[in-house]
Amino acid sequence: MWETKRIIRWTLLIVGVLAILTLTATNVYTLYNLRDSLIQGEQKKQIALLEEVVLNVRRSIYQPYSGFNSLELEPIEGSIQDEGQFPDQVREKIKEVAKSPIFSGIYYTPADTDPCVNGSTIYALNYESFYLEPTTNYPQNLCDGVGLVRTKARIELNNFDYRWNTNTEFDAHRSMNIGFINLHENSVIGYLTATIDREYLIDQVIAPQIQQYFDSSKTSSVVWLHDWANNVVLATNNDSVPFQIDQVEERVDFGRMFENWNMKIAFLNNASVGLYQATFTKNMLVLGFSVLLLLGALFYIFYTAQKERSVLQQQADFLANVTHELKTPLAVMQAAGENIADGRVTQPKRIKEYGSHIYQESIRLNKMIEMLLDVARSDYGTTLIHATPQDLDTLVPEVIESQRSVINRKGHRLQYFGTNKPAMVLVDPEHVKVMLTNLIDNAVKYSPNPSEITIRVENKDHQCYVHCTDQGIGIPRAHIKHIFKKFYRVEDALSAKTKGHGLGLSIIKSLMELNQGHVKVKSEWAKGSTFTLCFPEYIADKYEKQLEQQMDERPSPSYLEPESMS
Ligand code: ADP
């Protein structure tokens, strides 16, 4: 029955602990995931903003060209050849492009003209009249821009690809070039080049966009417009953070536009990441604390259940032990008394002997009963104390004298060392007697071979001590903290041979507390033990003052004065 209950209790404990640990592990895992996904979500948001910036820049380039694709291009060829101008509908569109401050100039190169040949005549847009005017003075990079479209168009035309009637190519960030295609003849009519104002594009378009979306006072993401071909930062939202490639978390390109440039972003430990981290730490702490509390409660319940069981077991053992102990002297007394009463023993010497047996056993019985009563009194808190000032240097030798015969009978020697000044304490002398008797009793019991027992009274720093030292079996370290508990006995071969109930020290402990002192022990296995009773020194004046103070602090009986008397 006991065994089954024990197995159930242990199984429940293990299952409980496992359940708590599994729950904790799942929670920790979820918390980690939550933190990571929150941080990732925050970073994704920043990347989306960066993409938005790039889209805005692309839009500001393309916007003036909207509707360009649906223009009727066929008349261009004739108009240019006949009148040297674009047809009106094309002129209107080009006017809009010219209005965009991103472009610094607009040029038209007929298909049969090569701008790479110095002195070639092409057309430049007059920004006042919006008419094309022939010129030989044009930017050098026109050669590259037109060349790009021409090459691309040639490849596409050879493959008979009629998908488009214009083809747009960017010469890096320098120009935007549109090739006009004659779909019927599968040939190029000419090239429209808009040169890009680089400073304006960077300072007035991209930089403000970056600042608007990534205000450095609100975010700790750092954004760079990076010219990777030349490894130069062209714009950033935070000048104080130097560009470091290993910090870059994400890059966003401008598509076919500005192929030498891209936008890069780095996430420094920003406030929200810090916040997520702090929330995470807080959650972990709360979780850890709750788990500890839960485990603590579980172990406490388990421990107290075990404890209760062992107390019950000890009490059962104690009862059996006591009954046995009580029966032994009673049996001796009964047998001796019977022999005398029956008249079987008649010789005076024998009668005296039997009488002595009865007397000794009755003393033993009395001692046992006294001890049980002491335990019961201390259990119910009804131990009475009659404290009087006592000099330990006088009291202790008196007790020793009463015990000397017991000590000597076992072959031990007892030495007493007194103090050179009185060791005055306020105690119940009967209690000191009980405690010292118990200590001497133990010193004798747990010293199997005749050896020396020393008792020393000391008065030091207003504390008075009674040290009782033996050279007996000592107490194993692991047991020391338990020996003052009721019914506790060290369970080893040597102690097992000695009779006892595990009550003596628990009585000493409660009596010491009652007498305002405490008991200490120092012991080494197989070498011996020293038990020390520590009392505060009794100083008459101080005591009187304390008493007076206590009396003053006591609330004085209050009464109401009849109002009529005032
Ligand atoms: P009891 O001696 O009746 O068993 P106590 O309460 O007096 O009970 O002591 C509790 C336990 O402490 C003892 O069982 C013994 O194991 C240990 N003990 C007490 N005094 C000594 C001592 N002087 N030397 C060694 N062990 C001791």
Coordinates of C-alpha atoms and ligand atoms in Angstrom, one line a residue:
M1 CA 0.0 0.0 0.0
W2 CA 2.7 2.4 1.1
E3 CA 4.8 1.3 -1.9
T4 CA 2.0 1.9 -4.4
K5 CA 1.4 5.3 -3.0
R6 CA 5.1 6.1 -3.2
I7 CA 5.2 5.0 -6.8
I8 CA 2.1 7.1 -7.7
R9 CA 3.6 10.1 -5.9
W10 CA 6.9 9.9 -7.7
T11 CA 5.2 9.3 -11.1
L12 CA 3.0 12.3 -10.6
L13 CA 6.0 14.4 -9.6
I14 CA 7.9 13.3 -12.7
V15 CA 4.9 13.8 -15.0
G16 CA 4.3 17.3 -13.5
V17 CA 7.9 18.3 -13.9
L18 CA 8.0 17.1 -17.4
A19 CA 4.8 18.9 -18.3
I20 CA 6.1 22.1 -16.8
L21 CA 9.4 21.8 -18.7
T22 CA 7.7 20.9 -22.0
L23 CA 5.3 23.9 -21.6
T24 CA 8.3 26.1 -20.8
A25 CA 10.3 24.9 -23.8
T26 CA 7.3 25.5 -26.1
N27 CA 6.8 29.0 -24.7
V28 CA 10.4 29.9 -25.0
Y29 CA 10.4 28.7 -28.6
T30 CA 7.3 30.7 -29.4
L31 CA 8.7 33.8 -27.7
Y32 CA 11.9 33.5 -29.8
N33 CA 9.9 33.1 -33.0
L34 CA 7.6 36.0 -32.1
R35 CA 10.5 38.3 -31.4
D36 CA 12.2 37.2 -34.7
S37 CA 9.1 37.6 -36.7
L38 CA 8.4 41.0 -35.2
I39 CA 11.9 42.2 -36.0
Q40 CA 11.7 40.7 -39.5
G41 CA 8.3 42.3 -40.0
E42 CA 9.8 45.7 -39.0
Q43 CA 12.7 45.2 -41.5
K44 CA 10.4 44.1 -44.3
K45 CA 8.5 47.3 -43.8
Q46 CA 11.7 49.3 -44.2
I47 CA 12.6 47.4 -47.4
A48 CA 9.1 48.1 -48.8
L49 CA 9.6 51.8 -48.1
L50 CA 13.0 51.7 -49.9
E51 CA 11.3 50.0 -52.9
E52 CA 8.7 52.8 -52.8
V53 CA 11.5 55.4 -53.0
V54 CA 12.9 53.7 -56.0
L55 CA 9.5 53.6 -57.7
N56 CA 9.0 57.3 -57.0
V57 CA 12.3 58.1 -58.7
R58 CA 11.5 55.9 -61.7
R59 CA 8.1 57.5 -61.9
S60 CA 9.5 61.0 -61.9
I61 CA 11.7 60.1 -64.9
Y62 CA 9.0 58.3 -66.8
Q63 CA 6.0 60.5 -66.0
P64 CA 6.6 63.2 -68.7
Y65 CA 6.8 60.4 -71.2
S66 CA 3.4 59.0 -70.4
G67 CA 1.5 58.5 -73.7
F68 CA 4.7 58.5 -75.7
N69 CA 4.3 54.9 -76.7
S70 CA 0.9 55.4 -78.2
L71 CA 2.1 58.2 -80.5
E72 CA 1.7 57.8 -84.3
L73 CA 5.3 57.8 -85.3
E74 CA 5.0 57.2 -89.0
P75 CA 4.7 60.9 -89.9
I76 CA 7.9 61.8 -88.0
E77 CA 10.1 60.6 -90.8
G78 CA 8.4 62.7 -93.4
S79 CA 8.0 65.7 -91.2
I80 CA 11.6 65.8 -90.3
Q81 CA 12.7 65.3 -93.9
D82 CA 10.3 67.8 -95.3
E83 CA 10.0 70.5 -92.6
G84 CA 12.9 69.7 -90.3
Q85 CA 10.3 69.5 -87.4
F86 CA 8.3 66.9 -85.5
P87 CA 4.6 66.6 -86.3
D88 CA 2.5 68.7 -83.8
Q89 CA 1.3 65.8 -81.6
V90 CA 4.9 64.7 -81.0
R91 CA 6.0 68.3 -80.3
E92 CA 3.3 68.6 -77.6
K93 CA 4.7 65.5 -75.9
I94 CA 8.2 66.6 -76.1
K95 CA 7.2 70.0 -74.7
E96 CA 6.1 68.1 -71.5
V97 CA 9.4 66.2 -71.3
A98 CA 11.3 69.5 -71.7
K99 CA 9.4 70.9 -68.7
S100 CA 10.9 68.3 -66.4
P101 CA 13.9 69.8 -64.7
I102 CA 15.5 66.4 -64.5
F103 CA 16.4 66.7 -68.2
S104 CA 19.0 69.3 -69.2
G105 CA 18.6 69.1 -73.0
I106 CA 16.7 67.3 -75.7
Y107 CA 18.2 66.2 -79.0
Y108 CA 17.0 64.3 -82.1
T109 CA 19.5 62.3 -84.2
P110 CA 18.2 61.0 -87.5
A111 CA 18.9 57.4 -88.2
D112 CA 21.4 58.1 -90.9
T113 CA 23.5 60.5 -88.8
D114 CA 26.2 59.3 -86.5
P115 CA 26.7 61.6 -83.4
C116 CA 30.0 59.9 -82.7
V117 CA 31.4 61.6 -85.8
N118 CA 32.6 65.0 -84.8
G119 CA 30.7 67.9 -86.6
S120 CA 27.7 65.8 -87.5
T121 CA 24.5 67.8 -87.7
I122 CA 21.8 66.7 -85.4
Y123 CA 18.8 68.6 -83.9
A124 CA 18.6 70.3 -80.5
L125 CA 15.3 71.4 -79.0
N126 CA 14.9 75.2 -78.5
Y127 CA 13.4 75.5 -75.0
E128 CA 11.6 78.8 -76.0
S129 CA 10.0 77.9 -79.3
F130 CA 10.0 74.1 -78.8
Y131 CA 11.2 73.7 -82.3
L132 CA 14.1 71.6 -83.4
E133 CA 17.1 73.4 -84.6
P134 CA 20.0 71.9 -86.4
T135 CA 23.2 71.9 -84.5
T136 CA 26.7 70.5 -84.5
N137 CA 27.3 71.5 -80.9
Y138 CA 25.9 68.7 -78.7
P139 CA 27.1 66.7 -75.6
Q140 CA 29.6 64.0 -76.2
N141 CA 27.6 61.4 -74.4
L142 CA 25.0 61.5 -77.1
C143 CA 27.3 59.2 -79.0
D144 CA 27.0 56.5 -76.2
G145 CA 23.2 56.9 -75.7
V146 CA 22.4 56.7 -79.4
G147 CA 24.9 53.9 -79.9
L148 CA 23.1 51.8 -77.2
V149 CA 19.7 52.1 -78.8
R150 CA 21.1 51.6 -82.3
T151 CA 22.9 48.4 -81.3
K152 CA 19.8 47.1 -79.4
A153 CA 17.5 48.0 -82.3
R154 CA 19.7 46.3 -84.8
I155 CA 19.7 43.1 -82.9
E156 CA 16.0 43.2 -82.5
L157 CA 15.3 44.2 -86.1
N158 CA 17.4 41.4 -87.5
N159 CA 15.3 39.0 -85.4
F160 CA 12.2 40.5 -87.0
D161 CA 10.8 41.5 -83.6
Y162 CA 7.9 43.9 -84.2
R163 CA 6.9 44.2 -80.6
W164 CA 7.6 47.9 -80.2
N165 CA 7.6 51.1 -82.1
T166 CA 9.9 52.8 -79.7
N167 CA 12.8 51.5 -77.7
T168 CA 14.1 53.2 -74.6
E169 CA 17.6 52.8 -73.3
F170 CA 19.4 54.6 -70.5
D171 CA 23.1 55.5 -70.8
A172 CA 23.6 54.9 -67.1
H173 CA 22.4 58.1 -65.4
R174 CA 23.5 60.3 -68.2
S175 CA 20.8 60.1 -70.8
M176 CA 17.5 58.6 -71.7
N177 CA 17.4 57.5 -75.4
I178 CA 14.3 56.6 -77.4
G179 CA 14.6 54.9 -80.8
F180 CA 11.7 55.6 -83.2
I181 CA 10.9 52.5 -85.3
N182 CA 9.2 52.4 -88.6
L183 CA 7.2 49.2 -88.2
H184 CA 6.3 48.9 -91.9
E185 CA 9.8 49.0 -93.2
N186 CA 11.3 47.5 -90.1
S187 CA 13.8 50.3 -89.8
V188 CA 14.8 53.0 -87.3
I189 CA 13.7 56.5 -88.1
G190 CA 15.8 58.4 -85.5
Y191 CA 16.8 58.8 -81.9
L192 CA 15.4 61.1 -79.3
T193 CA 17.9 61.8 -76.4
A194 CA 17.1 63.6 -73.2
T195 CA 20.3 64.3 -71.2
I196 CA 19.9 64.0 -67.5
D197 CA 20.9 66.7 -65.0
R198 CA 22.8 64.5 -62.6
E199 CA 23.0 67.1 -59.7
Y200 CA 19.3 67.9 -59.9
L201 CA 18.4 64.2 -60.0
I202 CA 20.5 63.4 -56.9
D203 CA 20.0 66.6 -54.8
Q204 CA 16.4 67.5 -55.7
V205 CA 14.8 64.1 -56.5
I206 CA 16.4 61.2 -54.8
A207 CA 17.9 62.8 -51.6
P208 CA 14.6 64.4 -50.6
Q209 CA 12.8 61.2 -51.2
I210 CA 15.2 59.3 -49.0
Q211 CA 14.9 62.0 -46.3
Q212 CA 11.1 61.9 -46.5
Y213 CA 10.8 58.1 -46.1
F214 CA 13.7 57.6 -43.8
D215 CA 13.9 60.6 -41.5
S216 CA 17.0 59.8 -39.4
S217 CA 15.4 61.3 -36.3
K218 CA 12.6 58.7 -36.5
T219 CA 14.4 55.7 -37.8
S220 CA 17.7 54.1 -37.3
S221 CA 17.7 52.4 -40.7
V222 CA 20.5 53.9 -42.8
V223 CA 19.9 54.3 -46.5
W224 CA 22.5 55.0 -49.1
L225 CA 22.2 55.9 -52.9
H226 CA 25.3 54.0 -53.9
D227 CA 27.3 54.3 -57.2
W228 CA 28.7 50.8 -57.0
A229 CA 30.7 51.2 -60.2
N230 CA 32.7 54.0 -58.6
N231 CA 32.0 52.9 -55.0
V232 CA 30.7 56.4 -54.1
V233 CA 27.8 57.3 -51.8
L234 CA 25.7 59.9 -53.6
A235 CA 23.0 60.5 -51.0
T236 CA 22.1 59.2 -47.6
N237 CA 19.6 59.9 -44.8
N238 CA 22.3 59.8 -42.1
D239 CA 25.7 61.4 -42.7
S240 CA 27.0 60.3 -39.4
V241 CA 27.0 56.6 -40.3
P242 CA 29.8 55.7 -42.6
F243 CA 29.0 53.4 -45.5
Q244 CA 30.1 49.8 -44.7
I245 CA 29.2 47.1 -47.2
D246 CA 29.1 44.4 -44.5
Q247 CA 26.3 46.3 -42.7
V248 CA 24.1 46.3 -45.8
E249 CA 21.0 44.1 -45.3
E250 CA 19.2 44.7 -48.6
R251 CA 19.8 46.4 -52.0
V252 CA 17.2 47.7 -54.4
D253 CA 18.0 48.4 -58.1
F254 CA 16.5 51.0 -60.3
G255 CA 15.7 48.4 -62.9
R256 CA 17.0 49.2 -66.4
M257 CA 17.4 52.8 -65.4
F258 CA 20.7 54.0 -63.8
E259 CA 22.3 50.6 -63.9
N260 CA 25.4 51.9 -62.0
W261 CA 23.4 52.9 -59.1
N262 CA 21.4 51.1 -56.4
M263 CA 19.8 51.9 -53.0
K264 CA 21.2 50.1 -50.0
I265 CA 19.8 49.8 -46.5
A266 CA 21.3 48.9 -43.1
F267 CA 19.3 48.2 -40.0
L268 CA 21.1 49.5 -36.9
N269 CA 19.7 48.4 -33.6
N270 CA 16.7 50.6 -33.8
A271 CA 14.3 51.6 -31.1
S272 CA 11.6 49.1 -32.1
V273 CA 14.1 46.2 -32.2
G274 CA 15.2 47.3 -28.7
L275 CA 11.6 47.4 -27.7
Y276 CA 11.0 43.9 -29.0
Q277 CA 14.1 42.8 -27.3
A278 CA 13.1 44.4 -24.0
T279 CA 9.6 42.8 -24.3
F280 CA 11.2 39.5 -25.0
T281 CA 13.5 39.8 -22.0
K282 CA 10.5 40.8 -19.8
N283 CA 8.5 37.9 -21.0
M284 CA 11.3 35.5 -20.4
L285 CA 11.8 36.8 -16.9
V286 CA 8.1 36.4 -16.1
L287 CA 8.1 33.0 -17.6
G288 CA 11.2 32.0 -15.7
F289 CA 9.8 33.3 -12.5
S290 CA 6.5 31.5 -13.0
V291 CA 8.2 28.3 -13.9
L292 CA 10.4 28.5 -10.8
L293 CA 7.3 29.3 -8.7
L294 CA 5.5 26.3 -10.2
L295 CA 8.4 23.9 -9.8
G296 CA 8.9 25.3 -6.3
A297 CA 5.3 24.7 -5.4
L298 CA 5.4 21.2 -6.9
F299 CA 8.5 20.3 -5.1
Y300 CA 7.2 21.8 -1.9
I301 CA 4.0 19.8 -2.1
F302 CA 6.0 16.7 -2.8
Y303 CA 8.5 17.4 -0.1
T304 CA 5.9 18.1 2.6
A305 CA 4.0 15.0 1.6
Q306 CA 7.2 13.0 1.9
K307 CA 8.0 14.7 5.1
E308 CA 4.6 14.1 6.6
R309 CA 5.0 10.5 5.7
S310 CA 8.3 10.2 7.3
V311 CA 7.0 12.0 10.4
L312 CA 4.2 9.5 10.6
Q313 CA 6.7 6.8 10.2
Q314 CA 8.9 8.2 12.9
Q315 CA 6.0 8.6 15.2
A316 CA 5.0 5.0 14.7
D317 CA 8.6 4.0 15.3
F318 CA 8.7 6.2 18.3
L319 CA 5.6 4.7 19.8
A320 CA 7.0 1.2 19.3
N321 CA 10.3 2.3 20.8
V322 CA 8.7 4.0 23.8
T323 CA 6.4 1.1 24.5
H324 CA 9.4 -1.2 24.4
E325 CA 11.4 1.1 26.6
L326 CA 8.6 1.4 29.1
K327 CA 8.0 -2.3 29.2
T328 CA 11.6 -3.2 29.9
P329 CA 11.9 -1.5 33.4
L330 CA 8.3 -2.5 34.2
A331 CA 9.1 -6.1 33.5
V332 CA 12.2 -6.0 35.7
M333 CA 10.2 -4.3 38.5
Q334 CA 7.4 -6.8 38.1
A335 CA 9.7 -9.8 38.3
A336 CA 11.6 -8.4 41.3
G337 CA 8.4 -7.4 43.2
E338 CA 6.8 -10.8 42.4
N339 CA 9.8 -12.6 43.8
I340 CA 9.7 -10.6 47.1
A341 CA 5.9 -10.8 47.4
D342 CA 5.9 -14.6 46.9
G343 CA 8.4 -14.9 49.6
R344 CA 10.8 -16.7 47.3
V345 CA 13.5 -14.3 48.2
T346 CA 14.1 -14.2 51.9
Q347 CA 17.7 -13.4 52.4
P348 CA 18.1 -9.8 53.5
K349 CA 21.0 -9.3 51.0
R350 CA 18.9 -10.5 48.1
I351 CA 15.9 -8.5 49.2
K352 CA 18.1 -5.4 49.2
E353 CA 19.4 -6.3 45.8
Y354 CA 15.9 -6.7 44.4
G355 CA 14.8 -3.4 46.0
S356 CA 17.7 -1.7 44.4
H357 CA 16.6 -3.1 41.0
I358 CA 13.1 -1.8 41.5
Y359 CA 14.5 1.6 42.6
Q360 CA 16.9 1.9 39.6
E361 CA 14.3 0.9 37.1
S362 CA 11.7 3.3 38.5
I363 CA 14.3 6.1 38.1
R364 CA 14.8 5.1 34.5
L365 CA 11.0 5.0 34.0
N366 CA 10.7 8.4 35.6
K367 CA 13.3 9.8 33.3
M368 CA 11.6 8.4 30.3
I369 CA 8.3 9.9 31.3
E370 CA 9.9 13.2 32.1
M371 CA 11.4 13.3 28.6
L372 CA 8.0 12.5 27.0
L373 CA 6.4 15.2 29.1
D374 CA 9.1 17.7 28.0
V375 CA 8.4 17.0 24.4
A376 CA 4.7 17.3 24.8
R377 CA 5.1 20.6 26.7
S378 CA 7.4 22.1 24.1
D379 CA 5.0 20.8 21.3
Y380 CA 2.1 22.6 22.9
G381 CA 4.1 25.6 24.0
T382 CA 3.3 25.1 27.6
T383 CA 6.8 24.8 29.0
L384 CA 7.0 27.1 32.0
I385 CA 10.0 29.1 32.7
H386 CA 11.2 30.5 36.0
A387 CA 14.2 32.6 34.9
T388 CA 16.5 33.9 37.6
P389 CA 20.0 35.3 37.3
Q390 CA 22.4 32.4 37.5
D391 CA 26.2 32.2 37.4
L392 CA 26.9 29.4 34.9
D393 CA 30.3 28.9 36.6
T394 CA 28.4 27.8 39.7
L395 CA 25.4 26.1 38.2
V396 CA 27.2 23.9 35.6
P397 CA 29.6 22.2 38.2
E398 CA 26.6 21.3 40.3
V399 CA 24.9 19.5 37.4
I400 CA 28.2 17.8 36.5
E401 CA 28.6 16.5 40.0
S402 CA 25.1 14.9 39.8
Q403 CA 26.2 13.2 36.6
R404 CA 29.7 12.3 37.6
S405 CA 28.8 8.7 38.7
V406 CA 27.2 7.9 35.3
I407 CA 30.3 9.3 33.5
N408 CA 32.7 7.4 35.7
R409 CA 30.8 4.2 35.5
K410 CA 31.4 4.1 31.7
G411 CA 35.1 4.7 32.3
H412 CA 35.1 8.2 30.9
R413 CA 36.9 11.1 32.4
L414 CA 35.3 14.5 32.8
Q415 CA 37.2 17.7 33.0
Y416 CA 35.6 21.0 33.8
F417 CA 37.1 24.5 33.0
G418 CA 35.5 27.4 34.6
T419 CA 35.8 31.2 33.9
N420 CA 37.9 33.7 35.9
K421 CA 34.9 36.0 36.0
P422 CA 31.2 35.2 36.7
A423 CA 29.1 34.1 33.7
M424 CA 25.8 35.6 34.7
V425 CA 22.8 34.6 32.6
L426 CA 19.0 34.9 33.1
V427 CA 17.8 31.3 32.9
D428 CA 15.7 28.7 34.4
P429 CA 18.2 26.5 36.3
E430 CA 16.0 23.4 35.9
H431 CA 16.2 23.9 32.1
V432 CA 20.0 24.2 32.2
K433 CA 20.1 21.1 34.2
V434 CA 17.9 19.2 31.7
M435 CA 20.0 20.5 28.8
L436 CA 23.4 19.7 30.3
T437 CA 22.2 16.3 31.4
N438 CA 21.1 15.5 27.9
L439 CA 24.4 16.8 26.5
I440 CA 26.5 14.7 28.9
D441 CA 24.2 11.7 28.3
N442 CA 24.9 12.0 24.6
A443 CA 28.6 12.5 25.0
V444 CA 28.7 9.3 27.1
K445 CA 26.4 7.4 24.8
Y446 CA 28.2 8.3 21.5
S447 CA 31.7 7.7 22.9
P448 CA 32.0 3.9 22.7
N449 CA 35.6 3.8 24.1
P450 CA 36.5 5.4 27.5
S451 CA 37.7 8.9 26.6
E452 CA 37.7 12.4 27.9
I453 CA 34.7 14.7 28.0
T454 CA 35.3 18.4 28.6
I455 CA 32.9 21.0 29.8
R456 CA 33.9 24.6 29.6
V457 CA 32.1 27.8 30.7
E458 CA 33.1 30.9 28.9
N459 CA 32.2 34.6 29.1
K460 CA 33.2 36.6 26.1
D461 CA 31.8 39.7 24.5
H462 CA 28.7 39.8 26.6
Q463 CA 27.9 36.2 25.6
C464 CA 28.1 33.2 28.0
Y465 CA 28.9 29.8 26.6
V466 CA 28.8 26.2 27.9
H467 CA 30.8 24.0 25.6
C468 CA 30.5 20.2 25.9
T469 CA 33.2 18.4 24.0
D470 CA 33.6 14.7 23.5
Q471 CA 36.0 12.4 21.5
G472 CA 33.2 10.1 20.3
I473 CA 31.9 9.0 17.0
G474 CA 31.1 12.4 15.7
I475 CA 28.3 13.3 13.3
P476 CA 28.5 13.0 9.5
R477 CA 28.4 16.4 7.9
A478 CA 25.1 15.7 6.0
H479 CA 23.3 14.9 9.2
I480 CA 24.4 17.9 11.3
K481 CA 21.6 20.2 10.1
H482 CA 18.9 17.6 11.0
I483 CA 19.9 16.4 14.4
F484 CA 17.9 19.1 16.3
K485 CA 14.7 17.9 14.6
K486 CA 12.4 15.8 16.7
F487 CA 12.8 12.0 16.4
Y488 CA 15.8 12.5 14.1
R489 CA 18.6 10.0 14.7
V490 CA 21.7 9.4 12.6
E491 CA 21.2 6.1 11.0
D492 CA 24.5 4.4 10.9
A493 CA 26.0 1.3 12.4
L494 CA 27.5 3.0 15.5
S495 CA 24.4 5.2 16.4
A496 CA 22.1 2.2 15.8
K497 CA 23.8 0.4 18.6
T498 CA 23.0 3.2 21.0
K499 CA 19.5 3.5 22.5
G500 CA 17.7 6.8 22.0
H501 CA 14.6 8.4 20.7
G502 CA 15.9 11.4 18.8
L503 CA 14.4 13.7 21.3
G504 CA 17.2 15.0 23.6
L505 CA 18.6 17.6 21.1
S506 CA 15.1 18.8 20.0
I507 CA 14.3 19.4 23.7
I508 CA 17.6 21.3 24.1
K509 CA 16.8 23.5 21.1
S510 CA 13.3 24.5 22.3
L511 CA 14.5 25.1 25.9
M512 CA 17.4 27.3 24.6
E513 CA 15.0 29.4 22.6
L514 CA 12.8 29.7 25.7
N515 CA 15.8 31.0 27.6
Q516 CA 16.7 33.6 24.9
G517 CA 19.7 31.6 23.7
H518 CA 20.6 29.1 21.0
V519 CA 22.6 25.9 20.6
K520 CA 25.4 25.3 18.1
V521 CA 27.3 22.1 17.1
K522 CA 30.7 21.5 15.6
S523 CA 31.4 17.9 14.8
E524 CA 33.8 15.7 12.8
W525 CA 33.0 12.2 11.8
A526 CA 34.9 9.7 13.9
K527 CA 36.7 12.5 15.8
G528 CA 34.2 14.0 18.2
S529 CA 31.7 16.7 18.7
T530 CA 31.3 20.0 20.6
F531 CA 27.8 21.2 21.5
T532 CA 27.7 24.8 22.7
L533 CA 24.9 26.5 24.6
C534 CA 25.0 30.3 24.0
F535 CA 23.2 32.7 26.3
P536 CA 23.3 36.5 26.4
E537 CA 25.2 37.8 29.4
Y538 CA 22.9 39.1 32.2
I539 CA 23.8 42.6 33.1
A540 CA 21.7 43.8 36.0
D541 CA 21.5 47.5 35.2
K542 CA 20.8 46.9 31.5
Y543 CA 18.1 44.4 32.4
E544 CA 16.4 46.7 34.8
K545 CA 16.5 49.5 32.2
Q546 CA 15.0 47.1 29.6
L547 CA 12.3 46.1 32.0
E548 CA 11.5 49.8 32.7
Q549 CA 11.4 50.5 29.0
Q550 CA 9.0 47.6 28.4
M551 CA 6.8 48.8 31.1
D552 CA 6.7 52.3 29.6
E553 CA 5.9 51.1 26.2
R554 CA 3.0 49.2 27.5
P555 CA -0.2 51.1 26.7
S556 CA -1.5 52.7 29.9
P557 CA -5.1 51.9 30.8
S558 CA -7.2 54.7 29.4
Y559 CA -10.3 56.1 30.8
L560 CA -12.7 58.9 29.8
E561 CA -13.0 61.9 32.0
P562 CA -16.5 62.9 32.5
E563 CA -17.1 66.1 30.5
S564 CA -18.9 67.7 33.3
M565 CA -15.8 67.7 35.3
S566 CA -13.8 69.9 33.0
Ligands
ADP1 P1 19.1 10.3 20.9 O1 20.4 10.5 21.4 O2 18.1 9.9 21.9 O3 19.0 9.5 19.6 P2 19.2 13.2 20.5 O4 18.2 14.2 20.0 O5 19.9 13.5 21.8 O6 18.6 11.8 20.4 O7 20.3 13.2 19.3 C1 20.0 13.1 18.0 C2 21.0 12.3 17.2 O8 22.2 13.2 17.2 C3 21.5 11.1 17.8 O9 20.7 10.0 17.4 C4 23.0 10.9 17.4 O10 23.0 10.3 16.1 C5 23.4 12.4 17.2 N1 24.2 12.8 18.4 C6 23.8 13.6 19.4 N2 24.8 13.9 20.2 C7 25.9 13.3 19.7 C8 27.3 13.2 20.1 N3 27.7 13.8 21.2 N4 28.1 12.5 19.3 C9 27.7 11.9 18.2 N5 26.4 12.0 17.7 C10 25.5 12.6 18.5

